[in-house]
PDB file of C-alpha atoms in Angstrom:
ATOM      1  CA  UNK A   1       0.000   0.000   0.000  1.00  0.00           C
ATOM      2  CA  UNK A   2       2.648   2.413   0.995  1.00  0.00           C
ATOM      3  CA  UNK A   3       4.680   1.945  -2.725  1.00  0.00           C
ATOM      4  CA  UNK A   4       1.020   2.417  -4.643  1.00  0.00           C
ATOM      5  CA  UNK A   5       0.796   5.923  -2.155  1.00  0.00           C
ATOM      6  CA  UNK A   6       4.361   6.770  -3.561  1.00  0.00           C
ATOM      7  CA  UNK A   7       3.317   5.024  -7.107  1.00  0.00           C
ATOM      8  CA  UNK A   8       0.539   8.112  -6.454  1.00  0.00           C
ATOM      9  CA  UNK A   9       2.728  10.265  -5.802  1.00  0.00           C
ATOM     10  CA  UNK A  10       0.861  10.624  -2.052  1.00  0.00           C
ATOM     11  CA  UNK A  11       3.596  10.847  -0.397  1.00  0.00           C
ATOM     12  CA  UNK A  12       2.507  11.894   3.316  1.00  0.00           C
ATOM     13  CA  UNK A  13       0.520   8.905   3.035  1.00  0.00           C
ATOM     14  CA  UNK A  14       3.081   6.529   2.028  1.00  0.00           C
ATOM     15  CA  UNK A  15       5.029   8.015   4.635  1.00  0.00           C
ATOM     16  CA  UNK A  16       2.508   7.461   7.108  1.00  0.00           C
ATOM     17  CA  UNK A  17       1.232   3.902   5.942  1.00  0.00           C
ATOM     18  CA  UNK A  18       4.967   2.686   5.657  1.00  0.00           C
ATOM     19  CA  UNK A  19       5.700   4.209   9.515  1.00  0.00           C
ATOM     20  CA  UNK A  20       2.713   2.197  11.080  1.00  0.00           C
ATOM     21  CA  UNK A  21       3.587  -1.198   9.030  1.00  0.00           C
ATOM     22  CA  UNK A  22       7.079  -0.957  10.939  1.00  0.00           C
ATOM     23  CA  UNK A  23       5.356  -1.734  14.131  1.00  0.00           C
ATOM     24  CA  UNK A  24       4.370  -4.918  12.603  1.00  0.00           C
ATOM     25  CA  UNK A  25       7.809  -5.995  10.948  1.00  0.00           C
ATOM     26  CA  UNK A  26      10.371  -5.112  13.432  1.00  0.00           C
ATOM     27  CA  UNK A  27      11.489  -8.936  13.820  1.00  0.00           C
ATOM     28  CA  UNK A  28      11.411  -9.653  10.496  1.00  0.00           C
ATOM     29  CA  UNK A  29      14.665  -8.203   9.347  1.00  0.00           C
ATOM     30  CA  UNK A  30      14.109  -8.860   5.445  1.00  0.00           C
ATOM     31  CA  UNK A  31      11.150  -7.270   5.725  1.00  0.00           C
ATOM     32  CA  UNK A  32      12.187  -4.072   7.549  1.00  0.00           C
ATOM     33  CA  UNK A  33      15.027  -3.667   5.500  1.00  0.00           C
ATOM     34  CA  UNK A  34      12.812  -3.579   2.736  1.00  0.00           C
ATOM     35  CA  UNK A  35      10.492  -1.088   4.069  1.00  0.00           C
ATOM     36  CA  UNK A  36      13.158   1.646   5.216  1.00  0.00           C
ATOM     37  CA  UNK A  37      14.272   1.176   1.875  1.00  0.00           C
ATOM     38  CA  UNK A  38      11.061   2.040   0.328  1.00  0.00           C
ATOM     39  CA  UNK A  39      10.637   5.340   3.121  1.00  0.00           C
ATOM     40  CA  UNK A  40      14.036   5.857   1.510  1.00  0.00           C
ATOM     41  CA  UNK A  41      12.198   5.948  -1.732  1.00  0.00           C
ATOM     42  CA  UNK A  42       9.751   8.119  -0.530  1.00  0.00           C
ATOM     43  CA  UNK A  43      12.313  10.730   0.635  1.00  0.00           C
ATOM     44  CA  UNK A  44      14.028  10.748  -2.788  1.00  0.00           C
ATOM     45  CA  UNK A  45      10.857  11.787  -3.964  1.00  0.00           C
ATOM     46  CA  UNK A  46      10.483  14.558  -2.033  1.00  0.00           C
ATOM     47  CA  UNK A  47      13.713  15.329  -2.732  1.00  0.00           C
ATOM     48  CA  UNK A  48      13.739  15.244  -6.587  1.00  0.00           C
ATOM     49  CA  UNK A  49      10.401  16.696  -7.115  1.00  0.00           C
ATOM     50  CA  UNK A  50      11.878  19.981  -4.966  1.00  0.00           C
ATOM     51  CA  UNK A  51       8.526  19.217  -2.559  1.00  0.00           C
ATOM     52  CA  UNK A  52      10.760  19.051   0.659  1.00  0.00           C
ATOM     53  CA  UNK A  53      14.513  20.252   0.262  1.00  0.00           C
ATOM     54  CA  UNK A  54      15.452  19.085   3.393  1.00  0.00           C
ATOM     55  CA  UNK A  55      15.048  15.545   3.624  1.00  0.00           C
ATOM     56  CA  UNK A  56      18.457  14.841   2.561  1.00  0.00           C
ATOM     57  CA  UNK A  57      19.159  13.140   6.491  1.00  0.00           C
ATOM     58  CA  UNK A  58      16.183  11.167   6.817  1.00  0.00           C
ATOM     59  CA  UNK A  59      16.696   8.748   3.303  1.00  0.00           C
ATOM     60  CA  UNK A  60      20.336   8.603   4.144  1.00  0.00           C
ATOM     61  CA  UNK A  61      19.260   7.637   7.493  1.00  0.00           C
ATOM     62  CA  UNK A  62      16.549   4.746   6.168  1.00  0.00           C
ATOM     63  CA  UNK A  63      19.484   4.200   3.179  1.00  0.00           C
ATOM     64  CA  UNK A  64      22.230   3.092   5.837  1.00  0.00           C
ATOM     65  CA  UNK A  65      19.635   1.051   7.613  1.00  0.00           C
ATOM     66  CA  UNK A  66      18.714  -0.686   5.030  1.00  0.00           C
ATOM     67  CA  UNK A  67      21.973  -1.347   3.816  1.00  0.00           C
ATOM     68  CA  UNK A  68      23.086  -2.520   7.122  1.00  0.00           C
ATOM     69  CA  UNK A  69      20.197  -5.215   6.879  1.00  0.00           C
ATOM     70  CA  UNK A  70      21.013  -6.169   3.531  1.00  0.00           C
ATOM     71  CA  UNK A  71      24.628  -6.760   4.583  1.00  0.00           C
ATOM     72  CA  UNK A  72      23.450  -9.152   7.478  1.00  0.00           C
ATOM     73  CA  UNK A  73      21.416 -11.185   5.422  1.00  0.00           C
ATOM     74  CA  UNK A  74      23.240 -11.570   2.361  1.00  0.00           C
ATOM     75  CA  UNK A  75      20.132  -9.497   0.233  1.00  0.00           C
ATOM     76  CA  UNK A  76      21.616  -8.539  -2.736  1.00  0.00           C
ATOM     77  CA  UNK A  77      18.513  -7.297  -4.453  1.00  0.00           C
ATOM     78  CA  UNK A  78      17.818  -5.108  -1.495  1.00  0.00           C
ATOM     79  CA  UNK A  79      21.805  -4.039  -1.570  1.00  0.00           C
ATOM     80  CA  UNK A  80      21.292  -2.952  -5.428  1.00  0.00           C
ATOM     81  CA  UNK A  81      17.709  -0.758  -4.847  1.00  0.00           C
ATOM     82  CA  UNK A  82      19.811   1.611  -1.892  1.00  0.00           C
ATOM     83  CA  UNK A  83      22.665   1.980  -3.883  1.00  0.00           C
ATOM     84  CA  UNK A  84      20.557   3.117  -6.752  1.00  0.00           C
ATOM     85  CA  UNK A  85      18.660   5.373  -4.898  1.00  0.00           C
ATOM     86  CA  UNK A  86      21.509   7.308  -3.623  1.00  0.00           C
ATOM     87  CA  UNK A  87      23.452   6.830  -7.450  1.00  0.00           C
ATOM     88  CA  UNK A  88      20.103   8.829  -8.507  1.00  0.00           C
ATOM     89  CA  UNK A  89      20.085  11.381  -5.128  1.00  0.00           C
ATOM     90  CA  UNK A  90      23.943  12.235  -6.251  1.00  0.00           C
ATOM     91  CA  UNK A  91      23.051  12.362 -10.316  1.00  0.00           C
ATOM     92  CA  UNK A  92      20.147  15.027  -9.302  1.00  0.00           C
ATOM     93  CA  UNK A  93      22.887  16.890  -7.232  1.00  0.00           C
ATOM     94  CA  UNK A  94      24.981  17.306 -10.572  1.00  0.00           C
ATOM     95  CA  UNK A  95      27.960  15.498  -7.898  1.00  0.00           C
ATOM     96  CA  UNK A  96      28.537  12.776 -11.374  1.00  0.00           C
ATOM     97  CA  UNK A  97      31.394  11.101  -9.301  1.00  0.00           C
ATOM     98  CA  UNK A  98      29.560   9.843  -6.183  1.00  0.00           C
ATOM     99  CA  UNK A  99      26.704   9.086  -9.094  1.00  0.00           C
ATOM    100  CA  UNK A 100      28.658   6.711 -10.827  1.00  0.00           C
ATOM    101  CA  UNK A 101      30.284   5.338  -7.819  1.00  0.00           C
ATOM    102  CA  UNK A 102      26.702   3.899  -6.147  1.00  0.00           C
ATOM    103  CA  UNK A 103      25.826   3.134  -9.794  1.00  0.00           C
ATOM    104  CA  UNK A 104      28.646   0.514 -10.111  1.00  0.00           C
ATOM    105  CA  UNK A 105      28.296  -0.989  -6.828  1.00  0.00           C
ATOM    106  CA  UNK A 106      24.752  -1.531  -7.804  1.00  0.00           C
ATOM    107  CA  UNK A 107      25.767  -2.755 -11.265  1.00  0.00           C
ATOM    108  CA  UNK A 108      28.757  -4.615 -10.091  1.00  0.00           C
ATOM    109  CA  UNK A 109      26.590  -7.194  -7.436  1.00  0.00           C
ATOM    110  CA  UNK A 110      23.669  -7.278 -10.215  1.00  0.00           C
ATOM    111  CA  UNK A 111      26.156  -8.866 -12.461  1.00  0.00           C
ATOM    112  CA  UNK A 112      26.419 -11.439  -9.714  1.00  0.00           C
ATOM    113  CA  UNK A 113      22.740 -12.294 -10.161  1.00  0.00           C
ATOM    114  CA  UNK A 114      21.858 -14.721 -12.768  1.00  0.00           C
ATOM    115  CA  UNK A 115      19.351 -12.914 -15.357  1.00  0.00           C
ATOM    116  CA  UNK A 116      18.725  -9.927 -13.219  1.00  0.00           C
ATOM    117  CA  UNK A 117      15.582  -8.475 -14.511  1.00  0.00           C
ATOM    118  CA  UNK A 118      16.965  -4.967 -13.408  1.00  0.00           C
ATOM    119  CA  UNK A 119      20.248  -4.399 -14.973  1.00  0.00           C
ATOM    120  CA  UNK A 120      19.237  -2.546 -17.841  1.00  0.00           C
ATOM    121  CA  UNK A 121      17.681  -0.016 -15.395  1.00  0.00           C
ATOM    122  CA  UNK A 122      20.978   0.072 -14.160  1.00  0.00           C
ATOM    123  CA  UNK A 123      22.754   0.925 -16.947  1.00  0.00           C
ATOM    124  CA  UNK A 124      20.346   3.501 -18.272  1.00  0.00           C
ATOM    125  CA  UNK A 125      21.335   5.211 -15.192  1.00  0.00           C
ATOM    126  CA  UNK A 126      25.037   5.404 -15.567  1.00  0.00           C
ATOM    127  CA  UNK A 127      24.500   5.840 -19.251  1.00  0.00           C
ATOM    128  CA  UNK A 128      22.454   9.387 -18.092  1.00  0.00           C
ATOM    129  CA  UNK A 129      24.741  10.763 -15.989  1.00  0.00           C
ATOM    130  CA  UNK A 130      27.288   9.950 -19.368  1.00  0.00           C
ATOM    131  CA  UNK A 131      25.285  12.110 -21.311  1.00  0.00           C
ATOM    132  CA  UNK A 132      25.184  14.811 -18.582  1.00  0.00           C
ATOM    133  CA  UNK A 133      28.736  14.759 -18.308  1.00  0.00           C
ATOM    134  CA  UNK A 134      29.138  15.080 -22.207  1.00  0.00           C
ATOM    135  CA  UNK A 135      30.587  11.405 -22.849  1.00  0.00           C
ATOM    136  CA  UNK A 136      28.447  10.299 -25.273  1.00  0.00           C
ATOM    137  CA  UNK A 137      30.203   7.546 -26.447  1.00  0.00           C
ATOM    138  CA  UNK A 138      30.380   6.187 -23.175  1.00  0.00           C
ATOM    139  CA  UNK A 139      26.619   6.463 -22.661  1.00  0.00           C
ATOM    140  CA  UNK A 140      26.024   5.118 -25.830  1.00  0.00           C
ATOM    141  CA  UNK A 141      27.863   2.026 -24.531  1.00  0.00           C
ATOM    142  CA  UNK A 142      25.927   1.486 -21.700  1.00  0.00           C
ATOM    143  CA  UNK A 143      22.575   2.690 -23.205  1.00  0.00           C
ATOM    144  CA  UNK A 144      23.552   0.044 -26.191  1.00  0.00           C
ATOM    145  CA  UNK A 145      23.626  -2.812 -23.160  1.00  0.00           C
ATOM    146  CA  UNK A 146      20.685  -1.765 -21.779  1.00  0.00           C
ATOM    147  CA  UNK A 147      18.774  -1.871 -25.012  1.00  0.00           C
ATOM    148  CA  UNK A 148      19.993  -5.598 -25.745  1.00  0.00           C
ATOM    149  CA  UNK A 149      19.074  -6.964 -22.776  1.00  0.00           C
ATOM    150  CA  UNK A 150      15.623  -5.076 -22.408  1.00  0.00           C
ATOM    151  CA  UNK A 151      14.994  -6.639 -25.768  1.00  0.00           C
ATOM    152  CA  UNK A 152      15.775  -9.791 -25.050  1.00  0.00           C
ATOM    153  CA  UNK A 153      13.252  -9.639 -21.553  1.00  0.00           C
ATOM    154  CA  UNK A 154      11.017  -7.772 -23.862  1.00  0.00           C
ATOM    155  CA  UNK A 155      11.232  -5.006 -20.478  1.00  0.00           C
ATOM    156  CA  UNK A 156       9.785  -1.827 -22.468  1.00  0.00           C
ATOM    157  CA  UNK A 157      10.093   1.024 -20.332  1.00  0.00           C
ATOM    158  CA  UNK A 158      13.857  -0.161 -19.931  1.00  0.00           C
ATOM    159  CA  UNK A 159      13.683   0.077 -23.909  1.00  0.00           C
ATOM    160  CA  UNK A 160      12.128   3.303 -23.956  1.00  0.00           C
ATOM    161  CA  UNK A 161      14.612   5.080 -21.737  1.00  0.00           C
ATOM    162  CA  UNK A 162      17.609   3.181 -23.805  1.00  0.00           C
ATOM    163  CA  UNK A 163      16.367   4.456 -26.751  1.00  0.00           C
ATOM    164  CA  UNK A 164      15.724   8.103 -25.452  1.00  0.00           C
ATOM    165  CA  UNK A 165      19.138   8.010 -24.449  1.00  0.00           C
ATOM    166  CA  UNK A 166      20.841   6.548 -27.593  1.00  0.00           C
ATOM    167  CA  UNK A 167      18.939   9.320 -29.725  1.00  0.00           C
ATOM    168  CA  UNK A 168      19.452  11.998 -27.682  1.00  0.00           C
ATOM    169  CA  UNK A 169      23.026  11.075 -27.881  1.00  0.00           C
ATOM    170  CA  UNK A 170      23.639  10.614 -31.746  1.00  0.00           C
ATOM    171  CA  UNK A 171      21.887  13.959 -32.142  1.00  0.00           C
ATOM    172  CA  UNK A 172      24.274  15.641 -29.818  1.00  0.00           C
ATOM    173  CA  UNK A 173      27.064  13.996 -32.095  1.00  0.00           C
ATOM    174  CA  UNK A 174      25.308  15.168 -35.207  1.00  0.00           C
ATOM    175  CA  UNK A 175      24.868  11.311 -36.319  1.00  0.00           C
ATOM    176  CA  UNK A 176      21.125  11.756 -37.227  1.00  0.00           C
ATOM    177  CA  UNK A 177      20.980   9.125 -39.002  1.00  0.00           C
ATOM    178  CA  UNK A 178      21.129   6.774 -35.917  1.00  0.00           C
ATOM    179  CA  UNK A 179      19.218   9.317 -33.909  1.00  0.00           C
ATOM    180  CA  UNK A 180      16.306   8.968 -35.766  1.00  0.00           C
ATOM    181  CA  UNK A 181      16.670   5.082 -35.494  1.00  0.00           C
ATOM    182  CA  UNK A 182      16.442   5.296 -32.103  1.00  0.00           C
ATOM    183  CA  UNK A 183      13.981   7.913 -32.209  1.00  0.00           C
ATOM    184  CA  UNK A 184      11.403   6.406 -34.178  1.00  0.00           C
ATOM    185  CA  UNK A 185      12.275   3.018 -31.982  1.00  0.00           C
ATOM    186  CA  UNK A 186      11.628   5.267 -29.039  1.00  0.00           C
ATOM    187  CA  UNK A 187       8.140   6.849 -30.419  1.00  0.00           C
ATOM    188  CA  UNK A 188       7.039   2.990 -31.434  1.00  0.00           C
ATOM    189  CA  UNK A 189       7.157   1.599 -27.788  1.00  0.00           C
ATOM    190  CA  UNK A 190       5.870   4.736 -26.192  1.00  0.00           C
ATOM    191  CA  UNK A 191       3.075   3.908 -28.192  1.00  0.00           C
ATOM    192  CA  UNK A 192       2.812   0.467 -27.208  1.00  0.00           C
ATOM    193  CA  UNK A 193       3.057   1.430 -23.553  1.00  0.00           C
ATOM    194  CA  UNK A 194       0.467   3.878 -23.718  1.00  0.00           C
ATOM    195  CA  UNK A 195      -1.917   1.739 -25.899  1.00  0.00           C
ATOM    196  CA  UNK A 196      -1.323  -1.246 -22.950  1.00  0.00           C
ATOM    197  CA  UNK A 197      -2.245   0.999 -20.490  1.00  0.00           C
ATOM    198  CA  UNK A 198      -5.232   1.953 -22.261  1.00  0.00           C
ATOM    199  CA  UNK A 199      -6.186  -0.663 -22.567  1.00  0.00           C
ATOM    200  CA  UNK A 200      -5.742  -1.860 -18.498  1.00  0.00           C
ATOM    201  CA  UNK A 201      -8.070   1.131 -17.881  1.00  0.00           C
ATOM    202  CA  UNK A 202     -10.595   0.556 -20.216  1.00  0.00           C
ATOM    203  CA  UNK A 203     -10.184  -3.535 -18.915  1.00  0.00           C
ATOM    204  CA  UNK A 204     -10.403  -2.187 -14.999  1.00  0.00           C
ATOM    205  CA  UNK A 205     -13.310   0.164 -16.142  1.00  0.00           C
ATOM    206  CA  UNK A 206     -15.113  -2.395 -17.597  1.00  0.00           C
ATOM    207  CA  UNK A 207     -14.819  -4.979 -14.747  1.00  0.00           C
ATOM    208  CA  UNK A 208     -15.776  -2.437 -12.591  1.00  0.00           C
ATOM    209  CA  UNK A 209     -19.181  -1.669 -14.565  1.00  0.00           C
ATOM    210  CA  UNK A 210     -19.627  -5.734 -14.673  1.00  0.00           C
ATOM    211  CA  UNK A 211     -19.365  -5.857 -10.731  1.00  0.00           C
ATOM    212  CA  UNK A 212     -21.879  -3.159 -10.730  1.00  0.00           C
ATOM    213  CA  UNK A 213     -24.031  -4.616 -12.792  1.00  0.00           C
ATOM    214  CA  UNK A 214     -24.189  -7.898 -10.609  1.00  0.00           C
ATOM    215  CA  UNK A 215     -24.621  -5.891  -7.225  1.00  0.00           C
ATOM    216  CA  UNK A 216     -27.280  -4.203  -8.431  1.00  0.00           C
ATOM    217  CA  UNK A 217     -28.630  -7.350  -9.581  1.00  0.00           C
ATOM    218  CA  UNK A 218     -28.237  -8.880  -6.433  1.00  0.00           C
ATOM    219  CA  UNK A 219     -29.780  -5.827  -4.838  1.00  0.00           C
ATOM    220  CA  UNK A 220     -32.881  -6.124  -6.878  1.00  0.00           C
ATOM    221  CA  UNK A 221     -33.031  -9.969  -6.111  1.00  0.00           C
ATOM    222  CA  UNK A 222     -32.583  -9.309  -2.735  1.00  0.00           C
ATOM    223  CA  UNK A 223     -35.365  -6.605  -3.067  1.00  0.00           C
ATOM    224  CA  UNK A 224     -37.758  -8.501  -4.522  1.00  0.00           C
ATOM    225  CA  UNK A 225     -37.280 -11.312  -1.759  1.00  0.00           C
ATOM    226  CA  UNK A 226     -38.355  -9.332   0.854  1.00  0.00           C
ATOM    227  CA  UNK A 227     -41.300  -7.769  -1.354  1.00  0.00           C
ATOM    228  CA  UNK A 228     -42.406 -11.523  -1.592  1.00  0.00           C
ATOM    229  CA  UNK A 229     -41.550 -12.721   1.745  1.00  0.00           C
ATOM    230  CA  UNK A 230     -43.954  -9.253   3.039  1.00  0.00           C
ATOM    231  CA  UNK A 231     -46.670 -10.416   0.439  1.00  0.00           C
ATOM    232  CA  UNK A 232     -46.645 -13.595   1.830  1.00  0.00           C
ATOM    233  CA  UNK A 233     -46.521 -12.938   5.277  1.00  0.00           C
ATOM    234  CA  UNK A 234     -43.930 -14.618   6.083  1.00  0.00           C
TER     235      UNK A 234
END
């Protein structure tokens, strides 16, 4: 509930949902690790979207105990999602070193992971802070990764922020040839993406106007019970 608040961009209520479900998981350390990562998350919001400047302290302070967790039990997964948080805190601060750094940690244990389904988000994000730096042949190497692997999972917003990248970097070296490739890759599975989620709404709308119909059904049945059960006397 608290990741659909921040999914929501509700923020004071992920807070607030994530800060009462701690009460409930403070013996379970894989759990608890996982949700000060996600008030982490929640921070970083604030942060990025310039809502609350000053949260810097609090998501390093869920961050490091998180990461302490993860350490202790050997959760890699968990180990990866801190270090890209703060990778993306330090790209949004324009400080490209400490960026990278957390970047490659992450990178470096989710090589360790058999088919990790998150790597190419992983290298999108050192391939940004590439292009923000000005090495674009650099990002295009990491972008290039990302957009082979997200094709082979089939992962399309990974695809769609590889592509953005790649286009946005051959246009910055005047190859436009290859930036429209990637461009009009780019415009294709935006398309798809928003068509899918069309199509989820229009699904979840139309479930939700077939459970009406039913309750109101059931209403009327119910309805007409009692109507008969009064005629009746019974």
């Amino acid at each position: 509930m608290g990741e659909t608040y921040r999914a929501f961009s509700d923020y004071t209520s992920a807070l607030e949902f994530l800060t009462k479900a701690e009460e409930f998981v403070e013996n379970n350390k894989s759990t608890l690790g996982l949700l000060y990562n996600r008030k982490a998350a929640v921070y970083f919001e604030y942060l990025y979207n310039n809502i609350d400047t000053n949260m810097t302290n609090q998501m390093m302070d869920y961050i490091n105990k998180s990461i302490e967790i993860a350490n202790s039990i050997n959760d890699k997964v968990l180990l990866i999602n801190n270090y890209n948080i703060l990778g993306s805190h330090y790209r949004g601060k324009r400080d490209f070193q400490n960026g990278l750094k957390y970047f490659f940690y992450a990178l470096k244990i989710s090589s360790e992971i058999v088919n990790h389904v998150d790597k190419p988000n992983l290298l999108n994000n050192i391939a940004m802070v590439y292009f923000l730096m000005g090495d674009y042949n650099k990002a295009i190497d990491f972008a290039e990764e990302s957009y082979e692997l997200s094709q082979k999972s089939n992962t399309k917003i990974y695809i769609l922020e590889a592509t953005r990248i790649l286009y946005m970097c051959y246009e910055a070296l005047k190859n436009y040839e290859l930036a429209f490739k990637y461009f009009y890759i780019n415009k294709g599975v935006y398309e798809d993406i928003f068509n899918a989620r069309t199509t989820s709404k229009v699904t979840s709308l139309k479930n939700k106007y077939e459970i009406e119909k039913l309750e109101q059904k059931e209403a009327e049945r119910k309805n007409k019970y009692i109507l008969i059960a009064i005629a009746s006397g019974i």
